[in-house]
XYZ file of C-alpha atoms in Angstrom:
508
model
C 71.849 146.902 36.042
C 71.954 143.633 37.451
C 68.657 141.906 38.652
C 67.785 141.838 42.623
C 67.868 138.177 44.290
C 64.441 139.058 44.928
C 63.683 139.355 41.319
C 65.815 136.098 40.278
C 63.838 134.551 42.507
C 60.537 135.482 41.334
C 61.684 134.746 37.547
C 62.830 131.298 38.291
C 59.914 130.443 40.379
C 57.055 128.049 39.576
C 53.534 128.774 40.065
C 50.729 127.289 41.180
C 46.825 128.005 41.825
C 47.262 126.814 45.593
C 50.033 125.420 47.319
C 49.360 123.409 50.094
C 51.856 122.793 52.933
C 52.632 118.851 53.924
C 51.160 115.840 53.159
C 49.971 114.445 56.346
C 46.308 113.487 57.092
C 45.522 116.587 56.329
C 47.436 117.661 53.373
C 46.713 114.619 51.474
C 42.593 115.601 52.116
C 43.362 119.115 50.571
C 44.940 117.495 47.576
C 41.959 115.338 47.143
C 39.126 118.108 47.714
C 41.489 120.037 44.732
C 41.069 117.374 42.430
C 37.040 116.884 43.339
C 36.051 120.868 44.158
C 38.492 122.630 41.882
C 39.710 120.595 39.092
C 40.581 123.317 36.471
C 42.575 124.672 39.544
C 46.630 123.555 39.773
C 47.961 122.973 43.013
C 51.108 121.497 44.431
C 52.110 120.026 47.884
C 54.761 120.295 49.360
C 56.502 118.140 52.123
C 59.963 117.919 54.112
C 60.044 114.739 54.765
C 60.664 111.386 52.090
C 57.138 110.076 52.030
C 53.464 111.049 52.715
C 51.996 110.645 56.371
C 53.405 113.456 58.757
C 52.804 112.061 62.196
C 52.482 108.438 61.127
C 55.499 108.832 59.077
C 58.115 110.513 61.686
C 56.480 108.573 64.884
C 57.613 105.096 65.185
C 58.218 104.435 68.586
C 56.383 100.623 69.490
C 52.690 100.369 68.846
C 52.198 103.661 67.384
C 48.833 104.046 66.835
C 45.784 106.260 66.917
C 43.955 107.415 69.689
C 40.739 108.438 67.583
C 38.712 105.387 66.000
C 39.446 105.693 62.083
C 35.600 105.739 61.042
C 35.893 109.477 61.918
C 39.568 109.897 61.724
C 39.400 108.705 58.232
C 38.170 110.730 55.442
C 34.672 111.011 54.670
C 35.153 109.723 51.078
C 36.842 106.762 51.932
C 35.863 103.602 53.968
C 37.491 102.353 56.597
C 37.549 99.169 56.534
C 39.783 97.804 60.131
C 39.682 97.705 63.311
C 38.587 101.369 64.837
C 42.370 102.051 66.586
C 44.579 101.658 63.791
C 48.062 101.222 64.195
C 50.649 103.830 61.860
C 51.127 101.056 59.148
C 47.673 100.502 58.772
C 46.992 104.328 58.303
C 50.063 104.696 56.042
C 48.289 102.112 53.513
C 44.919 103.685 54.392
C 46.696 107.328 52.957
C 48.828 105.601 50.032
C 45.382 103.718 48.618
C 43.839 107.813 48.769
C 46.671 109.052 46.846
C 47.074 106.352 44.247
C 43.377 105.835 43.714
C 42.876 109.700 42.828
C 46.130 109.892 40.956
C 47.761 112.544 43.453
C 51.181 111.384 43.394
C 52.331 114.110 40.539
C 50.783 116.318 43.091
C 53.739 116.344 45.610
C 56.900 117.254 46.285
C 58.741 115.368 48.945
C 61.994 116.537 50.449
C 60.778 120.410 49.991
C 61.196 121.654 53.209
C 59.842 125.651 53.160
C 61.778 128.331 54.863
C 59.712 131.562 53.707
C 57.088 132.732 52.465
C 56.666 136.601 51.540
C 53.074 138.110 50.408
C 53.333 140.471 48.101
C 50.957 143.218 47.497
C 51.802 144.462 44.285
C 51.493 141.394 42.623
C 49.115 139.334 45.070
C 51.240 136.157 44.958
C 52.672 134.147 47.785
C 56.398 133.530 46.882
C 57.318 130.413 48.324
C 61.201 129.634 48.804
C 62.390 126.054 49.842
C 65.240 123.699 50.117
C 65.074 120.356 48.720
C 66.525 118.689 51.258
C 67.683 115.573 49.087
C 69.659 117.684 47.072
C 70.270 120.660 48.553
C 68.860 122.784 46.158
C 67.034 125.979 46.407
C 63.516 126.260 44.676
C 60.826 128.986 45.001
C 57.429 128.780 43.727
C 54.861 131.320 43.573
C 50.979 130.964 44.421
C 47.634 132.303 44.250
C 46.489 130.907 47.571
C 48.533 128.767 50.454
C 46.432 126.124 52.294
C 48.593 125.335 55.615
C 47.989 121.613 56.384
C 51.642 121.233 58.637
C 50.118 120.437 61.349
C 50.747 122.156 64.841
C 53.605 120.685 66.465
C 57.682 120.170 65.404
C 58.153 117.006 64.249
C 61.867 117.299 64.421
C 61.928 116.908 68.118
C 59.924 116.246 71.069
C 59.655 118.152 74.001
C 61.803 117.187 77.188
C 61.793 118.943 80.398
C 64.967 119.948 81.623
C 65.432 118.393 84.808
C 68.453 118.642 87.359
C 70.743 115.951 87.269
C 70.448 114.890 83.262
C 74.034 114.706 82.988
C 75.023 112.601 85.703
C 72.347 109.457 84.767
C 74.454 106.713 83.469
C 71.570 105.431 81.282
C 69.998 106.159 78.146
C 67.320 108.913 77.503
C 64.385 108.292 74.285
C 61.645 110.562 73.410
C 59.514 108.206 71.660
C 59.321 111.492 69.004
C 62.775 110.445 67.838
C 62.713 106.834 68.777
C 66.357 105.338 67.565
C 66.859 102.083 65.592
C 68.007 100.122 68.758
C 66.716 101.152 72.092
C 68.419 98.541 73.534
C 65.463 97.614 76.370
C 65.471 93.779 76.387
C 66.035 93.148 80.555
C 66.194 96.477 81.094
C 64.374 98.454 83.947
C 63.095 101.099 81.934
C 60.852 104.161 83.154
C 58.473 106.238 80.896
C 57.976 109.388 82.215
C 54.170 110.387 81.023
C 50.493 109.592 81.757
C 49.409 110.321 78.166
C 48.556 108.197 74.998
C 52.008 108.231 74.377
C 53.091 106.465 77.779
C 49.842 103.980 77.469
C 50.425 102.807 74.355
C 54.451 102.952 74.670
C 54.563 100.695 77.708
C 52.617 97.459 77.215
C 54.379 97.273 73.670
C 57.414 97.238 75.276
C 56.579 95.458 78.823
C 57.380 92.022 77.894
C 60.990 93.221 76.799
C 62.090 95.033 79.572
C 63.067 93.346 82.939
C 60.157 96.002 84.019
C 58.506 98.766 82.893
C 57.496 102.051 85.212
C 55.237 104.869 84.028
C 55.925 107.717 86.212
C 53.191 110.029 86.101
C 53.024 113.787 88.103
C 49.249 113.343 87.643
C 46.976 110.655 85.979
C 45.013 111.055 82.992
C 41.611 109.866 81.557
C 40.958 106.285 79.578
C 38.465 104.541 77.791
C 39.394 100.665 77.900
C 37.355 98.818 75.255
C 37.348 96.451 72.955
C 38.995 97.175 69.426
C 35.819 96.407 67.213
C 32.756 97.913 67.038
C 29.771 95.718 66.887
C 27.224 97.733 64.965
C 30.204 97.730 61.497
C 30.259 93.977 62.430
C 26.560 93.563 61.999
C 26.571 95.419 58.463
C 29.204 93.613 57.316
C 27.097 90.385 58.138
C 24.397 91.519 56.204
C 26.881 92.405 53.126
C 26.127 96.241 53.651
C 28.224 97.992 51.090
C 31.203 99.585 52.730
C 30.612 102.925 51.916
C 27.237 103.000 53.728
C 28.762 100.961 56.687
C 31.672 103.923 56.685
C 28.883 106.872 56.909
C 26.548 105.173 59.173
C 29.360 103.900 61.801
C 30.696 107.292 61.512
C 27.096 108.974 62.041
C 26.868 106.631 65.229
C 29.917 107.466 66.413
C 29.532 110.876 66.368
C 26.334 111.087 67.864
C 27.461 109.205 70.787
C 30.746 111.205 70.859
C 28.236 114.414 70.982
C 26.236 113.018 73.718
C 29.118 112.034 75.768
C 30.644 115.645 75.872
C 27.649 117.189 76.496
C 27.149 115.022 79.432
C 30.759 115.541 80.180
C 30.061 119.237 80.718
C 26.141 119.123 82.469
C 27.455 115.891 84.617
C 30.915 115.757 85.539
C 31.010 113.699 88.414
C 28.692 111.050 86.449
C 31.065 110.659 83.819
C 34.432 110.573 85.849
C 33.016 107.863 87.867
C 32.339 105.986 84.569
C 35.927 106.214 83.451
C 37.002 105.171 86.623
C 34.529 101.956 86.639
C 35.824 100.990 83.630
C 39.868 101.505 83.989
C 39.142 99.572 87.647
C 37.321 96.549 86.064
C 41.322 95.742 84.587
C 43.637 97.267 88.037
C 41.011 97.252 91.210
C 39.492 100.279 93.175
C 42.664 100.741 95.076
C 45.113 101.230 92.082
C 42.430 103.400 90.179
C 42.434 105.432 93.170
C 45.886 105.621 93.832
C 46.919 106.020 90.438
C 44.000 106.680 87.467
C 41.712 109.072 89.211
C 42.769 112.426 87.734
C 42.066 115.760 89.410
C 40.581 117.557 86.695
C 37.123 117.028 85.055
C 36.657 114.969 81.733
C 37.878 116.720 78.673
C 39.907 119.076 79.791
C 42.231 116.888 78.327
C 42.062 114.909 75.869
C 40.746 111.323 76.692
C 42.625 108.074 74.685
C 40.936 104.905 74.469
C 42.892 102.163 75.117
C 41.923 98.808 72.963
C 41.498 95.898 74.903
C 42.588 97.753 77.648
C 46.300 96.593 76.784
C 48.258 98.814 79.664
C 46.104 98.007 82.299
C 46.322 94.592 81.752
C 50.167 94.852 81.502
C 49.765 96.220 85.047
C 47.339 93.791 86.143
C 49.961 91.074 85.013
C 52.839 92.740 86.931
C 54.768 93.465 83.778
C 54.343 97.252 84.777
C 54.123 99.001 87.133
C 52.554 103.124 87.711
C 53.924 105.701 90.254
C 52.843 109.034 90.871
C 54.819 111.180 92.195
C 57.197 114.127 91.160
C 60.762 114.263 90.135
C 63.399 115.997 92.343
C 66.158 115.056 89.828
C 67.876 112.200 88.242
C 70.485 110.801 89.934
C 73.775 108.190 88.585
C 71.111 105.136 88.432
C 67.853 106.275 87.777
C 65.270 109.255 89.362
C 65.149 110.767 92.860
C 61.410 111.601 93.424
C 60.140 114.524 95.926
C 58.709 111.428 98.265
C 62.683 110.649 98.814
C 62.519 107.163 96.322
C 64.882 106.543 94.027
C 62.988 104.899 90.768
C 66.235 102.806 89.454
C 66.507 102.638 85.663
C 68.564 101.965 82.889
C 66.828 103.779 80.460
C 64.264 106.805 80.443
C 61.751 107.315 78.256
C 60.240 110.825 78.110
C 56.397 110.481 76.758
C 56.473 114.366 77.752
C 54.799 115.308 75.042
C 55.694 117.671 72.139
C 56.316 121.390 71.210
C 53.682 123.982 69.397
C 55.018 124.741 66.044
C 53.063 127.687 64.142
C 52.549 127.091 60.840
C 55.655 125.003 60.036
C 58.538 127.807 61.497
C 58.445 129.031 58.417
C 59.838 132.700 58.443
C 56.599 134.553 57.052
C 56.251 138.225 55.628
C 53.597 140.619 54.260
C 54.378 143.459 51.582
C 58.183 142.950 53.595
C 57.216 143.036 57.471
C 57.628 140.060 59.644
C 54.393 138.549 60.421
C 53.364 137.388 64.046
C 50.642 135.574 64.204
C 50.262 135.967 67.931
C 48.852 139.787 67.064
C 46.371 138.547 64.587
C 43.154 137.248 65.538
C 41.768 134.344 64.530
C 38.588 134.172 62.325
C 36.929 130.363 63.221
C 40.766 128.974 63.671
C 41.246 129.041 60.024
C 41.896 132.567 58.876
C 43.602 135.707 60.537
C 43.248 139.552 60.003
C 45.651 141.193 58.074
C 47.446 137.581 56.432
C 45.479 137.505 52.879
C 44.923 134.494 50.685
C 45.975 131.825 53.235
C 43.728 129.379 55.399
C 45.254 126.865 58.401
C 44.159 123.536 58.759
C 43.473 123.229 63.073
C 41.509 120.282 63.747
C 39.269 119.369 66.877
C 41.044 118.301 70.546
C 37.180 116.274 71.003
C 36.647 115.066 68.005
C 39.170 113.089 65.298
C 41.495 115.364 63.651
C 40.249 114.678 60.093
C 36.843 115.661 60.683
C 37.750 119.812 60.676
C 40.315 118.902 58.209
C 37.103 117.965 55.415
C 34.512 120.756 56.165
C 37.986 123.073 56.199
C 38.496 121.607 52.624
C 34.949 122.717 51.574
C 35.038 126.074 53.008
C 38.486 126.637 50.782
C 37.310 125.212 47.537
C 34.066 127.459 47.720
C 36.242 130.099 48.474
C 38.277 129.852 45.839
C 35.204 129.374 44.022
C 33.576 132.606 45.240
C 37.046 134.745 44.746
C 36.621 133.463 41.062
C 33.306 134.870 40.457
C 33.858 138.088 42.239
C 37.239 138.349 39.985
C 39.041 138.655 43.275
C 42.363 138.524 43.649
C 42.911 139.081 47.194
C 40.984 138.077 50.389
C 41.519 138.689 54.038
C 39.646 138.854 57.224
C 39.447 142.312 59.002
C 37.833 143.002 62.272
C 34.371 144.796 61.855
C 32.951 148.446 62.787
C 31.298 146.425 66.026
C 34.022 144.278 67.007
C 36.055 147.525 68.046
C 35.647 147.244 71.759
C 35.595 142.913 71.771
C 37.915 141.524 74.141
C 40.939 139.817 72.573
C 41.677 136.748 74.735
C 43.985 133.753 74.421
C 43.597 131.367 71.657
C 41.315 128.701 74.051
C 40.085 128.776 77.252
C 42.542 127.017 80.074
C 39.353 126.681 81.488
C 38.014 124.555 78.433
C 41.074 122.524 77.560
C 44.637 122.495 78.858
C 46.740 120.085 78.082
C 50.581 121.238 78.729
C 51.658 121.385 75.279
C 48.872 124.004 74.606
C 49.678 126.171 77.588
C 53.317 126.436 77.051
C 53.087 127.453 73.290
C 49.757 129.756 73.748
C 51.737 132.855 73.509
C 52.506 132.322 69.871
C 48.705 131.455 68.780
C 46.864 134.355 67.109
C 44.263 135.961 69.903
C 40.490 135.299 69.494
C 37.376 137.497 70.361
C 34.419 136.603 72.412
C 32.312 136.405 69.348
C 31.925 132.574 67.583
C 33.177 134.190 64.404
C 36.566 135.157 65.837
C 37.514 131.644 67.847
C 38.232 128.243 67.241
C 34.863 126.677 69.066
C 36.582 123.189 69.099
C 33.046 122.214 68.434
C 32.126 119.882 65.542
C 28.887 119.234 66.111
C 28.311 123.219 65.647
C 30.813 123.767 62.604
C 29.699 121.167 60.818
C 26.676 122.854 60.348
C 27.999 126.719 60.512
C 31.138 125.858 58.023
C 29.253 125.522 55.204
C 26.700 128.110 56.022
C 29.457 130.746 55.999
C 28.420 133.520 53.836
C 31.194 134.545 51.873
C 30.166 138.239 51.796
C 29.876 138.416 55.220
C 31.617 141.662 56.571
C 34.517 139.701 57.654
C 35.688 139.252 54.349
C 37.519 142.248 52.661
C 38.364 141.304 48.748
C 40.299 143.061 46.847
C 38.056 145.478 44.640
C 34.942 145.234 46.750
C 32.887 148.362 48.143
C 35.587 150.600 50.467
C 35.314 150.459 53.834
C 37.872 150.944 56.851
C 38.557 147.519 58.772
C 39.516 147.426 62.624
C 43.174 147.128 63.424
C 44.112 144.049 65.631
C 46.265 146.022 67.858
């Protein structure tokens, strides 16, 4: 009898302790912690595109940079060393140094793009298939554990609105997602359609170009201008402070004042805004800010992007660029017809629009043969979700750098695996408890908390969360980083396979 495709699958596939998924910021951290946490452990990682870096890899429209200060976007066990707003090249290095100073290289896979993963019951393995996309062959691998570090939106593509008239524009149309080789913008009347970090770092990288630059905004969002540096790491290094206590003290400092200023963002509102708006309006005026930064919503709803050296305002300030707010009606043969009646004349458009929500990776996922939807599981702390064993997500903070959830995440999986060891576990999942029974299920976050656009069009696919802090993503750091590691492990939550019988709530 010949063998099932199934089986020929599972018989040619390799197998690993844990496999993590891509080797971004976060990914590369995972691999690390593996080495550190769980050395007698093997692990691979495995990424779609050519090279390590995710977001800094794909992105590279002009000035790409970050919008979190890299003393707390950076890992925790490795100095930064730069200015605090790094651009992508200077990250890029930051990660390569990380992976060739802890010998991680023989770790990953590049060019492995995943297209399914099936859990399997029977055998309590993860079967992994994927395409390597350099050669076109099919590989499957098979693992103990999967640690999803993809990240949260497609790289592939960003996300466009369709508006009327597209078609008829005679110019060009970038998303700075998919920037192309030549953009072709030297005296050019360009318009960037965005408010975001995107549009503000986009358009005084590419102001001096362009015959002018526009960013066309429906609604303004929050800055922070300031200077690129911060004085305190200068002081240290002046008195030859070793850079690893200059990393963890800057980073302590930053964070405390990062604490303090959401707090106050929450008990003082109107204190705050007017703060923002003091210091955008020490580059543009009162009357600009007014017209044109004061946003309508209180701080940190959205996120907030701080803007070194205040670089777009004083592209504005220099009449390089130029901000309009006001809604499109549709595009038009030469440029954008706006609800006021204006027509904004350009030759090229670029959408900053933002991006869409990708669930872990697209990848088609399955347990014991059922199609899994995450949107019916609930989340337990944004990392786990009932009835999806032996697999953790990697969701980082919308207040606080990325990186940050991305470490104590790390810990909570290595002493995981640690714990499953000991209990000679093969299997654990999350299951709703006796006393969660009647707990409202609710949406993922909040709109009430945060809501940027990207979030509230892909919401629907997020797994639900429950009123209690167990079953939510708090999108607090200065909570989890104590809580995290204060998980216990034989908490009620946790179902492993062999322990004491009991009947978990379904997350209908």
């Amino acid at each position: 009898m010949n063998a099932s495709p199934l089986a020929t699958t599972a018989a040619a596939a390799e197998h690993f302790d844990v496999l993590i998924v891509g080797a971004g910021i976060s990914g590369v951290g995972a691999a690390y912690h593996m080495t550190q946490q769980c050395p007698a452990k093997s692990f691979v990682v495995l990424e779609a595109l050519e090279s390590f870096g995710g977001t800094w890899l794909t992105h590279k429209y002009p000035g790409i940079r970050s919008d979190s200060d890299l003393y707390t976007f950076g890992y925790r066990f490795k100095p930064w060393v730069g200015p605090p707003i790094a651009t992508a090249e200077e990250i890029l290095s930051y990660m390569g140094e990380v992976i060739e100073d802890n010998d991680l290289a023989p770790h990953i896979r590049y060019r492995h793009k995943i297209l399914d993963a099936s859990w399997s019951s029977e055998t309590n393995l993860w079967t992994v298939d994927a395409v390597r996309e350099d050669t076109g062959e099919r590989v499957a691998f098979t693992t103990n554990f999967l640690w999803m570090c993809q990240g949260y939106y497609r790289q592939s593509a960003g996300y466009t609105p369709e508006w009327p008239g597209m078609a008829d524009f005679k110019g060009r149309i970038i998303h700075p997602q998919t920037w192309p080789d030549d953009p072709q913008l030297d005296g050019k009347k360009v318009v960037v359609i965005g408010s975001g970090a995107t549009a503000a770092t986009l358009i005084p990288n590419i102001a001096d170009a362009c015959a002018h630059v526009t960013m066309l905004q429906r609604s303004p969002t929050y800055f922070v201008p300031g200077r690129n540096a911060i004085e305190l790491a200068d002081q240290l290094r002046e008195l030859d402070v070793e850079e690893a206590w200059i990393h963890e003290i800057v980073r302590r400092k930053i964070l405390h004042d990062q604490a303090a200023f959401t707090q106050r963002s929450f008990h003082e509102p109107e204190v705050v805004k007017q703060e923002l708006l003091a210091g955008v309006s020490a580059f543009v005026g009162p009357e600009v800010t007014a017209e044109h930064f004061t946003p309508r919503y209180r701080p940190w709803r959205q996120r907030i992007a701080f803007v070194p050296d205040g670089d777009i305002f004083r592209a504005v300030g220099a009449g390089k660029a130029s901000v309009v707010t006001d809604e499109i009606d549709r595009f038009v043969e030469n440029g954008i017809l706006l609800k006021s009646g204006k027509v904004l004349e350009a030759d090229v458009v670029i959408t900053a629009t933002g991006f869409d929500l990708n669930v872990l990776g697209d990848i088609a996922f399955t347990v014991d043969g059922r199609p899994l939807d995450f949107s019916q599981s609930v989340t337990y702390r944004g990392m786990m979700f009932t009835g999806v064993p032996n697999l953790v997500w990697v969701f980082g903070y919308f207040r606080a750098s990325w990186t940050l959830r991305a470490d104590l995440i790390a810990d909570f999986v290595c002493r995981l695996l640690g714990h499953m060891d000991r209990k000679g576990a093969k299997k654990v999942m999350v299951a709703l408890r006796p006393e969660d029974r009647d707990m409202p299920l609710l949406p993922w976050i909040d709109p009430e908390n945060f809501n940027p656009g990207y979030l509230m069009r892909g919401l629907h696919l997020l797994p639900r969360r429950g009123d209690k802090p167990e079953w939510q993503h708090t999108q607090d750091y200065w909570a989890e980083k104590d809580e995290l590691p204060a998980i216990d492990l034989d908490e009620a939550c946790f179902v492993y396979e062999g322990a004491p019988a009991r009947t978990p709530v379904a997350a209908e």
